[in-house]
Amino acid sequence: MRCPFCAHDDSQVKDSRPTEDNTAIRRRRQCEGCGARFTTFERVQLRDIVVVKTDGKREPFDRAKIERSVALACRKRGLEQERIDQLVSGIQRQIETLSDEIASDRIGAMVMDGLRQLDSVAYIRFASVYRDFSEARDFEEFASSVRDVGKS
């Protein structure tokens, strides 16, 4: 494993353990070049998945993109990292069981559904980017629909 600090090619595993939800192995490593320590995660990947973007372009599925989007939506919400990781892992499992290709808007809908159940503010934050809100009225209309769902 290449060191993220000095780019040395060799590192030594100091500790390995499963994550809380048992979907990955967490490895603490130490660079043999500079001595820096860093963490890596090893996850099962069932197959190579291609994401079809709205403009027709195709690119490999990247879990990290979902992780970044969800983390940004959940920022400063006081949610446990374990719950966020479970959400992302659940979305990834859904994607892997569907097919070898998936539309990007379908992934966005899965994230929306997951965030809706996790935290309403994170849900609205993600929706504001995903649905490209351009005016305050867009937020108001969407937020009122979220309130209506919560009442039923």
JSON list of C-alpha atoms in Angstrom, two decimals, residues 1 4-5 10-19 24-32 35-42:
[
{"chain": "A", "resi": 1, "resn": "MET", "atom": "CA", "xyz": [0.00, 0.00, 0.00]},
{"chain": "A", "resi": 4, "resn": "PRO", "atom": "CA", "xyz": [-0.29, 8.95, 1.43]},
{"chain": "A", "resi": 5, "resn": "PHE", "atom": "CA", "xyz": [2.41, 11.14, 3.01]},
{"chain": "A", "resi": 10, "resn": "ASP", "atom": "CA", "xyz": [5.74, -0.40, 1.33]},
{"chain": "A", "resi": 11, "resn": "SER", "atom": "CA", "xyz": [3.81, -0.25, 4.57]},
{"chain": "A", "resi": 12, "resn": "GLN", "atom": "CA", "xyz": [3.36, -2.65, 7.41]},
{"chain": "A", "resi": 13, "resn": "VAL", "atom": "CA", "xyz": [-0.03, -3.63, 8.86]},
{"chain": "A", "resi": 14, "resn": "LYS", "atom": "CA", "xyz": [0.00, -2.89, 12.61]},
{"chain": "A", "resi": 15, "resn": "ASP", "atom": "CA", "xyz": [-3.62, -3.76, 13.43]},
{"chain": "A", "resi": 16, "resn": "SER", "atom": "CA", "xyz": [-6.63, -5.25, 11.63]},
{"chain": "A", "resi": 17, "resn": "ARG", "atom": "CA", "xyz": [-10.20, -5.40, 12.85]},
{"chain": "A", "resi": 18, "resn": "PRO", "atom": "CA", "xyz": [-13.71, -5.44, 11.37]},
{"chain": "A", "resi": 19, "resn": "THR", "atom": "CA", "xyz": [-15.76, -2.26, 11.30]},
{"chain": "A", "resi": 24, "resn": "ALA", "atom": "CA", "xyz": [-15.20, -3.84, 5.97]},
{"chain": "A", "resi": 25, "resn": "ILE", "atom": "CA", "xyz": [-11.82, -4.54, 7.52]},
{"chain": "A", "resi": 26, "resn": "ARG", "atom": "CA", "xyz": [-10.04, -1.56, 9.08]},
{"chain": "A", "resi": 27, "resn": "ARG", "atom": "CA", "xyz": [-6.25, -1.77, 8.86]},
{"chain": "A", "resi": 28, "resn": "ARG", "atom": "CA", "xyz": [-3.81, 0.51, 10.70]},
{"chain": "A", "resi": 29, "resn": "ARG", "atom": "CA", "xyz": [-0.60, 0.74, 8.69]},
{"chain": "A", "resi": 30, "resn": "GLN", "atom": "CA", "xyz": [2.84, 2.23, 9.21]},
{"chain": "A", "resi": 31, "resn": "CYS", "atom": "CA", "xyz": [4.98, 3.44, 6.31]},
{"chain": "A", "resi": 32, "resn": "GLU", "atom": "CA", "xyz": [8.38, 1.80, 6.16]},
{"chain": "A", "resi": 35, "resn": "GLY", "atom": "CA", "xyz": [7.17, 6.00, 9.69]},
{"chain": "A", "resi": 36, "resn": "ALA", "atom": "CA", "xyz": [3.79, 7.77, 9.34]},
{"chain": "A", "resi": 37, "resn": "ARG", "atom": "CA", "xyz": [0.67, 5.85, 10.34]},
{"chain": "A", "resi": 38, "resn": "PHE", "atom": "CA", "xyz": [-2.54, 5.75, 8.32]},
{"chain": "A", "resi": 39, "resn": "THR", "atom": "CA", "xyz": [-5.74, 3.72, 8.06]},
{"chain": "A", "resi": 40, "resn": "THR", "atom": "CA", "xyz": [-7.11, 1.74, 5.12]},
{"chain": "A", "resi": 41, "resn": "PHE", "atom": "CA", "xyz": [-10.42, -0.04, 4.67]},
{"chain": "A", "resi": 42, "resn": "GLU", "atom": "CA", "xyz": [-10.97, -3.24, 2.73]}
]
